[in-house]
Short mmCIF file of C-alpha atoms and ligand atoms in Angstrom, two decimals:
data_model
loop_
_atom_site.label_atom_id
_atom_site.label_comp_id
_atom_site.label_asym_id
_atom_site.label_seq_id
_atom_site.Cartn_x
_atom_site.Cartn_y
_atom_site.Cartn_z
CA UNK A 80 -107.46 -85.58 73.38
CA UNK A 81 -108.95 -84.69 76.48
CA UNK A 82 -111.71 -86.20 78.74
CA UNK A 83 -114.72 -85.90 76.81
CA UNK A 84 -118.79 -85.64 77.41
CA UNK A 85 -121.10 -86.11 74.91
CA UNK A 86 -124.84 -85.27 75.96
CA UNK A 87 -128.07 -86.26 73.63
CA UNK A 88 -131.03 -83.75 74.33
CA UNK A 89 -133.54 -85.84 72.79
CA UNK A 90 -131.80 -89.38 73.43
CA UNK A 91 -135.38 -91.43 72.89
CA UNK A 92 -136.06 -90.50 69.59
CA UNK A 93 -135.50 -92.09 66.19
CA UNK A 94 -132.15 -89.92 65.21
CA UNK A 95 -130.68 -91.25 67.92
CA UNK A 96 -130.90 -94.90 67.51
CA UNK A 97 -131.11 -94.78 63.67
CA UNK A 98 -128.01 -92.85 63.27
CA UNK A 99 -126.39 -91.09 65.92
CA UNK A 100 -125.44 -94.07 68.40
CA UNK A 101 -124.51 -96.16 65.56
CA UNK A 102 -121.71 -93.68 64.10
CA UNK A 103 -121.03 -93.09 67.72
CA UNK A 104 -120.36 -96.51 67.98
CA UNK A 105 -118.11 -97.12 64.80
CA UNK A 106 -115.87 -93.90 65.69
CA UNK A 107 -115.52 -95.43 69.59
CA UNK A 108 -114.35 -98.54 67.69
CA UNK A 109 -112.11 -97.14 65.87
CA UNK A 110 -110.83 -95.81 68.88
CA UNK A 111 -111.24 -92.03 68.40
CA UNK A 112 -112.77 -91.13 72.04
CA UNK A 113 -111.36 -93.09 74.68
CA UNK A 114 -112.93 -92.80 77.88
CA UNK A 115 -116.19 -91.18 76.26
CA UNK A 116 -118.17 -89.61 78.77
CA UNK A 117 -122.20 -90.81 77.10
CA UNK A 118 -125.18 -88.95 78.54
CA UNK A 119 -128.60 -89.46 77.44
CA UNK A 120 -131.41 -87.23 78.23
CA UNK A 121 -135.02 -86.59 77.18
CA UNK A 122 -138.27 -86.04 78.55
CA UNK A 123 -139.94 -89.89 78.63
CA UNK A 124 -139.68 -91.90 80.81
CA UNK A 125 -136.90 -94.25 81.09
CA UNK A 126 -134.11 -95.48 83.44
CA UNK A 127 -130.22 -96.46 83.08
CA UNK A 128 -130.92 -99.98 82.17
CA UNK A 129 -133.69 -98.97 79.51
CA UNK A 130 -131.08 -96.12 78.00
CA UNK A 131 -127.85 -98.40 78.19
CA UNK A 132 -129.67 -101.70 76.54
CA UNK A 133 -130.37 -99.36 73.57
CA UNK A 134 -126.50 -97.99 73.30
CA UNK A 135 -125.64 -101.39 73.60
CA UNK A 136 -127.53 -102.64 70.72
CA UNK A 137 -127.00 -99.69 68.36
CA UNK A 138 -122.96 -99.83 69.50
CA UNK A 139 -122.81 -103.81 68.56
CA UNK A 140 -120.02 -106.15 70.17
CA UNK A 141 -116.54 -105.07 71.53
CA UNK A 142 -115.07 -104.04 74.60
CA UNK A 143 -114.22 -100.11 74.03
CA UNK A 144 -117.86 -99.32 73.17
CA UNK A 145 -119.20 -101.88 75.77
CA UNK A 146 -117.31 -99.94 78.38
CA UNK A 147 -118.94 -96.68 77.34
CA UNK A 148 -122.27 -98.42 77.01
CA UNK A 149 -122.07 -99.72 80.29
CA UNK A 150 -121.04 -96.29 82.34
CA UNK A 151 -123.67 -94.06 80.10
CA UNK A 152 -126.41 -92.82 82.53
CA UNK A 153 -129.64 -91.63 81.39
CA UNK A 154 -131.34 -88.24 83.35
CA UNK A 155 -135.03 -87.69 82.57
CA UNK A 156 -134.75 -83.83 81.45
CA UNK A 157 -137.57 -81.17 80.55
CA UNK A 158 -134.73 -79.76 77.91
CA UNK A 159 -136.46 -76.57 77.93
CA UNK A 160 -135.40 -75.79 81.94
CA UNK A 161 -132.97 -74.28 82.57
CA UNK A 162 -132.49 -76.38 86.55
CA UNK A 163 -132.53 -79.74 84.62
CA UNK A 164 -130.09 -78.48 82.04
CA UNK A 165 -127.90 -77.57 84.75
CA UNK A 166 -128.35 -81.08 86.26
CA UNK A 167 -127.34 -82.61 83.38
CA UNK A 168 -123.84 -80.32 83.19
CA UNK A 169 -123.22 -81.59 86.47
CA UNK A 170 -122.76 -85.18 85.36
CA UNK A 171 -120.40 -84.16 82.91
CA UNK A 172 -116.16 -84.57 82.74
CA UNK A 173 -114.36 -82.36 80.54
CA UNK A 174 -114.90 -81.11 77.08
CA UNK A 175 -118.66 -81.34 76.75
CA UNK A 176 -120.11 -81.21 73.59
CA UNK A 177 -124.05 -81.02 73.86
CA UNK A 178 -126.07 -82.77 70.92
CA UNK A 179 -130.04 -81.57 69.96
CA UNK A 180 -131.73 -84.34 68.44
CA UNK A 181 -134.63 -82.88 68.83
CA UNK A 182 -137.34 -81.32 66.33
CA UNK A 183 -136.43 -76.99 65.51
CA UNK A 184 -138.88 -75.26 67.99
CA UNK A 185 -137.60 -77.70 70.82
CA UNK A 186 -134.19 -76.93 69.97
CA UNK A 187 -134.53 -73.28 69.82
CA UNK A 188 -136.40 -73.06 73.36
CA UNK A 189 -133.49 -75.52 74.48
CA UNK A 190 -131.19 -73.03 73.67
CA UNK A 191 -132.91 -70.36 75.12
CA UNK A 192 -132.80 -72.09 78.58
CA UNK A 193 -129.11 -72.32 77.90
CA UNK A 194 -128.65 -68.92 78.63
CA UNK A 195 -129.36 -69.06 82.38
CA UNK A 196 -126.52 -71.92 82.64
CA UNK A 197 -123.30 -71.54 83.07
CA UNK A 198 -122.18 -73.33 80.31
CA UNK A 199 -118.26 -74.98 81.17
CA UNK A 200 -115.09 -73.70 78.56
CA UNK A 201 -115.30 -74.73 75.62
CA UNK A 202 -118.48 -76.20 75.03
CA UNK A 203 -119.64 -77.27 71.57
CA UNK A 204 -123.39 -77.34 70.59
CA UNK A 205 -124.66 -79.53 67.99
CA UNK A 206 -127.52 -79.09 65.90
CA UNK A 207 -129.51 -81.03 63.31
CA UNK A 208 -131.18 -79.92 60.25
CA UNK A 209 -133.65 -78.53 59.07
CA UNK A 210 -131.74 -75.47 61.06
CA UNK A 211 -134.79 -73.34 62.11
CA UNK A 212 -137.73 -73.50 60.01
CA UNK A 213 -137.57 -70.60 57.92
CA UNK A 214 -134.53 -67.91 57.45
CA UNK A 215 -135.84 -65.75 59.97
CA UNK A 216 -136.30 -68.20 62.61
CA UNK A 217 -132.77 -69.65 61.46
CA UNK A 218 -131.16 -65.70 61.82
CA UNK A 219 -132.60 -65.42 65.74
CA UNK A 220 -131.12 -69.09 66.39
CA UNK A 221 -127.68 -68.25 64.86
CA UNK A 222 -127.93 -64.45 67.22
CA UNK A 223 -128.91 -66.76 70.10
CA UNK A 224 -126.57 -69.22 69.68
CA UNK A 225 -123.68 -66.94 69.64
CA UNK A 226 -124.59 -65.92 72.93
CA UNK A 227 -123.90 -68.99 74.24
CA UNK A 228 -120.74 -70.08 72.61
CA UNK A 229 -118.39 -68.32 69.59
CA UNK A 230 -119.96 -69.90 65.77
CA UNK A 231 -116.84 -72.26 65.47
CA UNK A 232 -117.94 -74.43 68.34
CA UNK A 233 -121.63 -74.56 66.57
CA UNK A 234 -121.89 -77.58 64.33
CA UNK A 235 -124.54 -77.35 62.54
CA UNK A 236 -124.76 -81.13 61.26
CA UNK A 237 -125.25 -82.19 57.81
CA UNK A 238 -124.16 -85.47 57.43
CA UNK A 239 -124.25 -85.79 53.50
CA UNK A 240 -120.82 -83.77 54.04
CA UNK A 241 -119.04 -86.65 55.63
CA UNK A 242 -115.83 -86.23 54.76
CA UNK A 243 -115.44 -89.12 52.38
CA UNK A 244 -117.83 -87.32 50.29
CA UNK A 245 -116.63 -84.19 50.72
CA UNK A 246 -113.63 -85.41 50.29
CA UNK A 247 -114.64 -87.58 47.24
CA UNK A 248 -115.55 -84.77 45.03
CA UNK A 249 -113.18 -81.97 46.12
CA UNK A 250 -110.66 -84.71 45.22
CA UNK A 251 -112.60 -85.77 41.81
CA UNK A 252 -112.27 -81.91 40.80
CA UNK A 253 -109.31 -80.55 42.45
CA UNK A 254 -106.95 -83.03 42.45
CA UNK A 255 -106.80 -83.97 38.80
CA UNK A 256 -106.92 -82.31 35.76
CA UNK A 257 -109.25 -84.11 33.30
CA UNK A 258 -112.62 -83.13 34.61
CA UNK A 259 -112.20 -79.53 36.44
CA UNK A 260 -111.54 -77.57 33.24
CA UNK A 261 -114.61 -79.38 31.72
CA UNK A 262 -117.20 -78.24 34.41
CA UNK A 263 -118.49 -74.76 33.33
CA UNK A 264 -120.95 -72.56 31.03
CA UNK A 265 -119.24 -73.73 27.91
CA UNK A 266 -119.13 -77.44 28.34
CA UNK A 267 -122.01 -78.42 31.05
CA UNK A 268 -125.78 -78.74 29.76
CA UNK A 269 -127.39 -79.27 32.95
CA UNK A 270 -126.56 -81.03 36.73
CA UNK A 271 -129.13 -82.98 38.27
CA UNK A 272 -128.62 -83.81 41.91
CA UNK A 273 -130.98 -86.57 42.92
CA UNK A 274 -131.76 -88.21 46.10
CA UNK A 275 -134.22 -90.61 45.06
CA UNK A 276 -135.39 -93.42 48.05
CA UNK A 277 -137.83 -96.27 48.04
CA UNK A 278 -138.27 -95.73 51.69
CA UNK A 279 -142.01 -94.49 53.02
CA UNK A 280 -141.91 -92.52 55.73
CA UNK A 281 -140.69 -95.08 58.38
CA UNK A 282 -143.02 -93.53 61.29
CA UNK A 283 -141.55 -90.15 61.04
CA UNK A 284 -144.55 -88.03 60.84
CA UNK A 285 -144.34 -86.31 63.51
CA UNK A 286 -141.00 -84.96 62.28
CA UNK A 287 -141.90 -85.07 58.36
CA UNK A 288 -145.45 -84.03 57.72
CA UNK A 289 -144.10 -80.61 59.42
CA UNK A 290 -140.80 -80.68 57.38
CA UNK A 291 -141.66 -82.00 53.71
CA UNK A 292 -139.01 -82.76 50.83
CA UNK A 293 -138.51 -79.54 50.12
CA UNK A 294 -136.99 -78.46 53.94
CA UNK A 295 -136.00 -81.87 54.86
CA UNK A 296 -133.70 -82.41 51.82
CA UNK A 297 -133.30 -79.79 49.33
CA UNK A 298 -133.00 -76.70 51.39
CA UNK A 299 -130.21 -79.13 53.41
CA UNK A 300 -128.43 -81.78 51.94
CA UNK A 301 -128.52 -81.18 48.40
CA UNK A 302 -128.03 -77.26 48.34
CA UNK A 303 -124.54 -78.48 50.29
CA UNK A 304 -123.88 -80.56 47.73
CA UNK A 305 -124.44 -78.20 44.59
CA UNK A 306 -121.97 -75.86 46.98
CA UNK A 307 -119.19 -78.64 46.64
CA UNK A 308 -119.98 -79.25 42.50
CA UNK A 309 -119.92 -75.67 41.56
CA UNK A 310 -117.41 -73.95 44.89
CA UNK A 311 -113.94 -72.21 43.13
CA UNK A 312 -111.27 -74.12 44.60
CA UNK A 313 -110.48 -73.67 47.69
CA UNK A 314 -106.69 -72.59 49.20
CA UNK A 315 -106.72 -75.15 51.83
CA UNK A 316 -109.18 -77.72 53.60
CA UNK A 317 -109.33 -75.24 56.64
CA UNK A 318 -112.94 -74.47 57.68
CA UNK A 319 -112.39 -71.13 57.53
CA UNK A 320 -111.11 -71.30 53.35
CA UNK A 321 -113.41 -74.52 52.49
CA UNK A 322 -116.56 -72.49 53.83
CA UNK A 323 -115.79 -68.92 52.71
CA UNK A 324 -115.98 -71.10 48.88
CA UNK A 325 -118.80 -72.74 49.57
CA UNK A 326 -121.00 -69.86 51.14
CA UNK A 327 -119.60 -68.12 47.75
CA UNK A 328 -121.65 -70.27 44.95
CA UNK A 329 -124.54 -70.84 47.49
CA UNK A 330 -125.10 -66.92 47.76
CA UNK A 331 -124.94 -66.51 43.91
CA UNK A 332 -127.97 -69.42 43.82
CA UNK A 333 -131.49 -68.71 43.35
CA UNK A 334 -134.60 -70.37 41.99
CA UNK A 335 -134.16 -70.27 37.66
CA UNK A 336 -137.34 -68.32 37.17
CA UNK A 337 -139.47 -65.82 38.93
CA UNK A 338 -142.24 -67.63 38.72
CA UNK A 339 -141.84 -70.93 41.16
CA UNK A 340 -144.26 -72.49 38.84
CA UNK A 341 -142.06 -72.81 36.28
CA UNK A 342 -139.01 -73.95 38.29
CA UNK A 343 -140.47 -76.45 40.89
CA UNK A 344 -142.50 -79.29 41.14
CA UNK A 345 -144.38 -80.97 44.94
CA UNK A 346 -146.06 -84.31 45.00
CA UNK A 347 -146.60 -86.84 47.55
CA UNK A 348 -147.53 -90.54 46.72
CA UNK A 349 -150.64 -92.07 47.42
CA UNK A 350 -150.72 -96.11 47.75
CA UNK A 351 -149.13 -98.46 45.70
CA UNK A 352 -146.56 -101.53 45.80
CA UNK A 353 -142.78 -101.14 46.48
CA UNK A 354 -140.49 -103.92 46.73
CA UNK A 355 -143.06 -106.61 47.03
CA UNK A 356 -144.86 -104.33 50.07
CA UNK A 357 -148.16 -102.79 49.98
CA UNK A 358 -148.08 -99.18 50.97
CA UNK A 359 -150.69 -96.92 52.01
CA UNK A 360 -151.29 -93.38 50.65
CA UNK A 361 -149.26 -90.72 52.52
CA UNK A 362 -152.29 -89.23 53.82
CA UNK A 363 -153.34 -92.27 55.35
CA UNK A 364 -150.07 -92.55 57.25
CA UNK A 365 -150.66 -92.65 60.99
CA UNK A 366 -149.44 -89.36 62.35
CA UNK A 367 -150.16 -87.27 59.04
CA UNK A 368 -152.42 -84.36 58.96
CA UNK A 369 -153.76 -84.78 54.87
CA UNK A 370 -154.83 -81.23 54.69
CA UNK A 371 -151.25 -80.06 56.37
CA UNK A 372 -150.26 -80.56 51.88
CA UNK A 373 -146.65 -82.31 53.20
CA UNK A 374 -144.78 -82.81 49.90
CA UNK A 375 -143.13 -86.39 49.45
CA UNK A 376 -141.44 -85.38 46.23
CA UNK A 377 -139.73 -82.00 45.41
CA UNK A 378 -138.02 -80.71 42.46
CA UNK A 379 -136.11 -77.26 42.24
CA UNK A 380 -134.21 -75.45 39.30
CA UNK A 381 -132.17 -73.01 40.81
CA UNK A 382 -129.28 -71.30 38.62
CA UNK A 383 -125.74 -70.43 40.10
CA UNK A 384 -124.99 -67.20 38.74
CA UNK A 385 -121.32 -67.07 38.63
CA UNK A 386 -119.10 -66.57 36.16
CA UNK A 387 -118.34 -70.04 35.72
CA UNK A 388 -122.02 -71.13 36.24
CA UNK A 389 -124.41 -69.08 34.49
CA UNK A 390 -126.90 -70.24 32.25
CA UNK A 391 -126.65 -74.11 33.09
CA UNK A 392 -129.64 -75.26 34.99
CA UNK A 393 -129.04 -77.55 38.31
CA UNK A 394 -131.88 -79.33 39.28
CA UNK A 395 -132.23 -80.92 42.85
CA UNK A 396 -134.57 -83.26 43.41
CA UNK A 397 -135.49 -85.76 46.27
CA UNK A 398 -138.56 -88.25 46.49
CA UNK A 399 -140.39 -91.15 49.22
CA UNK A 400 -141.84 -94.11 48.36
CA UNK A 401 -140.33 -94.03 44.33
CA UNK A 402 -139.40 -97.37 42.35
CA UNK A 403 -135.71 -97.21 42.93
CA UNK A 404 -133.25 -95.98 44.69
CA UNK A 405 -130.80 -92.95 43.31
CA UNK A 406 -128.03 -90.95 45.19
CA UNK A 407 -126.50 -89.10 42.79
CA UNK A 408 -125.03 -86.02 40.70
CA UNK A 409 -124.97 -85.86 37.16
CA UNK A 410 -123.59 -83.36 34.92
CA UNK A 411 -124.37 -83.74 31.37
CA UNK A 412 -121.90 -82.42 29.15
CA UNK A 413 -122.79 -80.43 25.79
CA UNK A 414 -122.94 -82.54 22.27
CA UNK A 415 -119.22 -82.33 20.74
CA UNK A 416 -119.76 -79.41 18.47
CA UNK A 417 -119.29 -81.78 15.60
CA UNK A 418 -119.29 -85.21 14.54
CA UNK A 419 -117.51 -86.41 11.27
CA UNK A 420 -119.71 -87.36 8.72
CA UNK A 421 -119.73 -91.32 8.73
CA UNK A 422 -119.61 -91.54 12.47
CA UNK A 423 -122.99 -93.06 13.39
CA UNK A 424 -124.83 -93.15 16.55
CA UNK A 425 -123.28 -91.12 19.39
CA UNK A 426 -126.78 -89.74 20.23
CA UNK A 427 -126.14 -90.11 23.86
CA UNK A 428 -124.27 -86.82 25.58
CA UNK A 429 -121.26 -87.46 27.65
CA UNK A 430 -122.18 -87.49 31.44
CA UNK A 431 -120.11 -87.70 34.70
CA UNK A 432 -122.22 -89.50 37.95
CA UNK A 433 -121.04 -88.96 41.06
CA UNK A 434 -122.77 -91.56 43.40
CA UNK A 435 -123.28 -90.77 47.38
CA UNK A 436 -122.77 -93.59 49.87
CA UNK A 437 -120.76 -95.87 48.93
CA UNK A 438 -119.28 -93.07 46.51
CA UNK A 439 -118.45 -94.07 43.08
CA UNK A 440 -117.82 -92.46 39.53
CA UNK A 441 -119.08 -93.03 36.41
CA UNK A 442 -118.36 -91.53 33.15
CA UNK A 443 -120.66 -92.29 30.20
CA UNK A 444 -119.00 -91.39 27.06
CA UNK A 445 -119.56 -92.98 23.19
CA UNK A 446 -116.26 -94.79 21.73
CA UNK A 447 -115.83 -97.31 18.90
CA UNK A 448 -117.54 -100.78 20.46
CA UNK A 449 -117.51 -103.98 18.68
CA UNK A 450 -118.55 -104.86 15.18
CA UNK A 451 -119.26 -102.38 12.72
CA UNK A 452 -116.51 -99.42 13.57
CA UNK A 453 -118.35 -96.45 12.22
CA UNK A 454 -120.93 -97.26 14.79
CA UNK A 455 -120.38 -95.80 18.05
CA UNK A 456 -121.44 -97.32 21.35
CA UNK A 457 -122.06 -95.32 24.60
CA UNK A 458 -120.01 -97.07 27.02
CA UNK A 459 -119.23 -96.79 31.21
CA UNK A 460 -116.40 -96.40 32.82
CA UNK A 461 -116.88 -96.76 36.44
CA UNK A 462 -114.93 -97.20 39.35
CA UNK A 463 -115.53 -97.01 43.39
CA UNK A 464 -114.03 -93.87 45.50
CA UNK A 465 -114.56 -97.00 48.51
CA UNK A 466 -115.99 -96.64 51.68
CA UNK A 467 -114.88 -93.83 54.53
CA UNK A 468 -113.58 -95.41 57.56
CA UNK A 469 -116.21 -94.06 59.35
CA UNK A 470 -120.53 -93.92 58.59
CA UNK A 471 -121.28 -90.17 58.00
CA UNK A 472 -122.58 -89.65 61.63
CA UNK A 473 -119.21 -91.16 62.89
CA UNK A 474 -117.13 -88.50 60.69
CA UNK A 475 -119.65 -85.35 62.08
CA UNK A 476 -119.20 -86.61 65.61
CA UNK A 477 -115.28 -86.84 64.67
CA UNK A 478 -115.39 -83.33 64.13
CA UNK A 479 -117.44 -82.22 66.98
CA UNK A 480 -114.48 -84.03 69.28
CA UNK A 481 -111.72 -82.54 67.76
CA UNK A 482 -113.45 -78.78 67.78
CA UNK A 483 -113.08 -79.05 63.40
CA UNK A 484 -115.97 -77.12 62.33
CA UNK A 485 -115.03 -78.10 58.46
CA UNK A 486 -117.75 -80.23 57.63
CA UNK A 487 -120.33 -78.21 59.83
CA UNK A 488 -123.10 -75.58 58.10
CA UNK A 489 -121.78 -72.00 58.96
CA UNK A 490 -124.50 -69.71 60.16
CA UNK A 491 -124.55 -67.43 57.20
CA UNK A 492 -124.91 -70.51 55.91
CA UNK A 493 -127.66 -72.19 56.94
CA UNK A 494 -129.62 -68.92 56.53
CA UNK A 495 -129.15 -68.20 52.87
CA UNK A 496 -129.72 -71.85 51.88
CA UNK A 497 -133.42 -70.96 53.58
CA UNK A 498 -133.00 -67.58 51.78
CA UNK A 499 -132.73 -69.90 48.42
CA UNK A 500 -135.92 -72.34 49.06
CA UNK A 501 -138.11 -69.25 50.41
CA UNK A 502 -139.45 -67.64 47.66
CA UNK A 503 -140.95 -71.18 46.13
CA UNK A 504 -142.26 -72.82 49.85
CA UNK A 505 -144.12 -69.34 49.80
CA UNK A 506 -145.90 -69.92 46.43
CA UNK A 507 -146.47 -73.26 47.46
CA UNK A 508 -148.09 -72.48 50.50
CA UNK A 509 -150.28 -69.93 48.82
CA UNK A 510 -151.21 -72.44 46.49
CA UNK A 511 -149.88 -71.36 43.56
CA UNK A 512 -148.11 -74.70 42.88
CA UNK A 513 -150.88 -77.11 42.76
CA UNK A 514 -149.74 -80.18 44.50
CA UNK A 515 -149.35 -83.42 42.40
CA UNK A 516 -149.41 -87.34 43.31
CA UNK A 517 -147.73 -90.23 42.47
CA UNK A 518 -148.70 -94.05 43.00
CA UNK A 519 -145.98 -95.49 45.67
CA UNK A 520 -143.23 -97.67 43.31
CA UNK A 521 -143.60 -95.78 40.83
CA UNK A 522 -140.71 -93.45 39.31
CA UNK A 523 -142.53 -89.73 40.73
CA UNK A 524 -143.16 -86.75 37.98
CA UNK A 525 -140.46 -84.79 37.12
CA UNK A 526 -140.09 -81.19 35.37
CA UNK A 527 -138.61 -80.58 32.34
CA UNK A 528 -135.25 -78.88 32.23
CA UNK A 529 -134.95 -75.48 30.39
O1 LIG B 667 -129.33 -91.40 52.33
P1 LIG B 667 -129.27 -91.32 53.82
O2 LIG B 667 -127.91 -91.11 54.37
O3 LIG B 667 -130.06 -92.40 54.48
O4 LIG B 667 -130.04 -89.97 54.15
C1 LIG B 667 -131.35 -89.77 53.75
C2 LIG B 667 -132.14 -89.23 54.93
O5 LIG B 667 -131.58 -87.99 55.30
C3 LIG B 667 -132.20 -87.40 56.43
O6 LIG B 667 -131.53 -86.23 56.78
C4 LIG B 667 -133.64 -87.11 56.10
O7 LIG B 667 -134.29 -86.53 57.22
C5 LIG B 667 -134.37 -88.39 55.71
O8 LIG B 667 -135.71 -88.12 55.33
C6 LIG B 667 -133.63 -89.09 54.59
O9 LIG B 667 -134.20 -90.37 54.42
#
C-alpha cells in the first residue's frame, strides 16, 4: 500500500472519539496502514498536544498506533474555506483520503469549497450518514460530489455494513442451502428489523433533535440491512455486482400503505428509570428544542415488491431510552400448513434471528421435548457467527485505504433510501401522524403488523 493521509474535517466532535479513532486504532493495530499519515482539523480551538492526547486515548497502548498518535498534527480549519482546505492538503503525503465528521449542511458547504482546491490523484472523500437531509438535498450532494472526484472514491459510510455483517448474512443465505429457499412470499409471514437501545441521547442534540429515529436510523442503517435480507444473490462480492443487487430490492421498497398513518408509528420518551438511572423527558434534554417534535422511536412498514417479496410486510423499527436492548432481524416463517391430529402445542411459528454486533443466529423451531411426546416444545438453536477482526469503523476505514467501495452507500443509493422514508416524514411533519410518548425503560409502542 502506499503512503497514506487520512484527514478528519470535524476532528472535535463526538464521532470522532466515540467511533472513528477507536476503529482507526484497532485497524493500525492490526497493522493495515503503516506509516498512517493522521490529520485532525476543525474549527475550535485546540493545539497538537490537546488533538494527540485524545488519539492517544481513543488508540489505547502499543507502539504502531503510538507512533501515529504521536506525529498526528492538528490545524484549526474554517472547513467551509476554501484557503484553509488547501492548508490542510499541504500537510498531507500520498493517497489522501478526506473524512466529514461533520453534521449534513456543514458537509455539503465543505464540499462546495472543495471545488476551488486542487484536490491531489486519487483522493477519496468520506461521508457520514444521514447523507443530505432529504433526497433532493442528497441528489445536489451526489452532482457535487462527482465534480470533485469519480462515485467509486465516495464512501458514503454506513457502518452497520461492516463486513462481518455483511458478510454474516450473505454467508447465512448464500452459502448454504437450508434457509435461502425458505425466505420468500410462500414461506415468510413477516421480517422485523429492530434496533432497539437503552441508551438516551448521550448529549447528541445538537446532531439528533435535527435528525430523529426516523433519518438517523431507518432511512440509513436498517433500509441497508432489509437490502442484504431480501437482495437476489449476487455474482460476485465486487462493489459493482453486490450494489447493483442491493440498489435492486431497495428501489422495489416503499411504505405498505398510502396512508403513512397506517404504516408508521413516532414517539419520543418522556422521563422514567433505565438501568437503575433516572432519566429526564426528551424534551427536557439540554440542547432539545420540545416544539422541534424530534421522534425517539420510529416504526415503518414498507413492502418489497419483488417477485420473491410481495405481500410479506418488513417492519423496521429503532427506539432511545427503551427497557432493553435488541439488534436484530427476524423473519417469522408461516404455520406448517398442517399439523397431525394428536400433535399438541406447536403454537409458536418457526423464526430465524439474525443478531447485529456480536452477530449470532438463532432458529426457534417446535420439536418433541421431554416428557409427554405428543407435546411439542418450541426450542433454540443458537450459535455465534464470532466477532470481525476489526470494530465496524475499523472495516469502513479498511475500505476507504484500499479504494474498495463494497461496503460504501452508492449515490443512487443513498437517494432512493430518502426517496423510501419521504412520503411518511412529510405526513409527519404536517401532522398527520400524531406524535406518541413513552415513559424511559419502558418497552416503546409498537404497530400492529398487517
Ligand atoms: O449499535 P451501534 O453500532 O452502537 O449503532 C447505533 C448508533 O448508530 C448511529 O449511526 C446513530 O447515529 C446512533 O444514534 C445509534 O446509537
Amino acid at each position: 500500500m502506499t503512503d497514506q493521509t487520512l484527514i478528519i474535517l470535524g476532528a472535535t466532535g463526538d464521532l470522532t472519539g466515540r467511533l472513528l479513532l477507536p476503529g482507526l486504532g484497532a485497524l493500525l493495530t492490526a497493522g493495515q496502514v503503516p506509516g498512517l499519515t493522521l490529520i485532525g482539523a476543525a474549527v475550535d480551538d485546540w493545539d497538537d498536544a490537546r488533538w494527540r492526547a485524545r488519539v492517544h486515548d481513543s488508540f489505547g497502548d502499543g507502539p504502531v498506533v503510538a507512533e501515529t498518535a504521536d506525529r498526528t498534527r492538528y490545524l484549526r480549519t474554517d472547513v467551509t474555506h476554501a484557503d484553509d482546505l488547501r492548508r490542510l492538503l499541504g500537510e498531507a503525503r500520498g493517497s489522501v483520503a478526506i473524512f466529514f465528521a461533520l453534521p449534513p449542511a456543514v458537509t455539503a458547504k465543505a464540499c462546495r469549497a472543495l471545488l476551488d482546491v486542487d484536490l491531489p490523484e486519487g483522493t477519496r472523500l468520506v461521508l457520514e450518514k444521514p447523507f443530505g437531509t432529504g433526497s433532493a438535498a442528497a441528489a445536489e450532494l451526489n452532482a457535487l460530489l462527482t465534480r470533485l472526484v469519480p462515485e467509486e472514491r465516495v464512501h458514503r459510510v454506513d457502518h452497520f455494513l461492516g463486513k462481518s455483517t455483511v458478510l454474516s448474512i450473505l454467508g447465512l443465505r448464500f452459502a448454504n442451502r437450508i434457509f435461502e429457499p425458505l425466505l420468500d412470499n410462500t414461506h415468510v409471514e413477516s421480517v422485523e428489523i429492530v434496533l432497539d437501545e437503552d441508551l438516551a441521547l448521550e448529549n447528541r442534540a445538537g446532531y439528533y433533535d435535527h435528525a430523529g429515529a426516523l433519518a438517523d436510523m431507518i432511512q440509513s442503517h436498517l433500509l441497508q440491512i432489509l437490502g442484504l435480507l431480501t437482495m437476489e444473490a449476487p455474482f460476485t462480492l465486487e462493489a459493482a455486482e453486490f450494489r447493483d443487487r442491493k440498489s435492486d430490492v431497495l428501489r422495489a421498497t416503499r411504505p405498505w400503505s398510502d396512508d403513512p398513518a397506517e404504516c408508521s408509528l413516532r414517539a419520543r420518551y418522556t422521563a422514567g428509570e433505565l438501568g437503575g438511572r433516572e432519566f429526564p423527558s426528551y424534551a427536557d434534554e439540554p440542547g432539545v428544542d420540545p416544539d422541534r417534535g424530534t421522534e425517539t422511536l420510529a416504526e415503518l412498514i414498507v413492502a418489497v415488491d419483488t417477485w420473491r417479496w410481495a405481500g410479506v410486510p418488513f417492519r423496521l423499527r429503532s427506539g432511545k431510552a427503551l427497557g432493553s436492548r435488541r439488534k436484530e432481524a427476524v423473519i417469522t416463517f408461516k404455520k406448517p400448513p398442517r399439523v397431525p391430529d394428536g400433535l399438541r402445542g406447536c403454537d409458536q411459528p418457526d423464526r430465524l434471528r439474525i443478531g447485529f454486533g456480536p452477530d449470532r443466529l438463532a432458529v426457534d423451531i417446535n420439536i418433541n421435548g421431554p416428557g409427554d411426546p405428543f407435546l411439542l416444545d418450541p426450542v433454540t438453536l443458537a450459535a455465534e457467527f464470532g466477532e470481525g477482526d476489526l470494530p465496524p469503523y475499523g472495516e469502513v476505514l479498511r475500505g476507504v485505504f484500499e479504494d474498495d467501495p463494497t461496503l460504501s452507500v452508492r449515490a443512487d443509493t443513498a437517494e432512493r433510501c430518502w426517496r423510501i422514508v419521504e412520503p411518511v416524514a412529510e405526513a409527519w411533519r404536517a401532522g398527520k401522524v400524531p406524535l406518541r410518548e413513552y415513559p424511559a425503560g419502558s418497552s416503546g409502542p409498537t404497530l400492529p403488523l398487517p
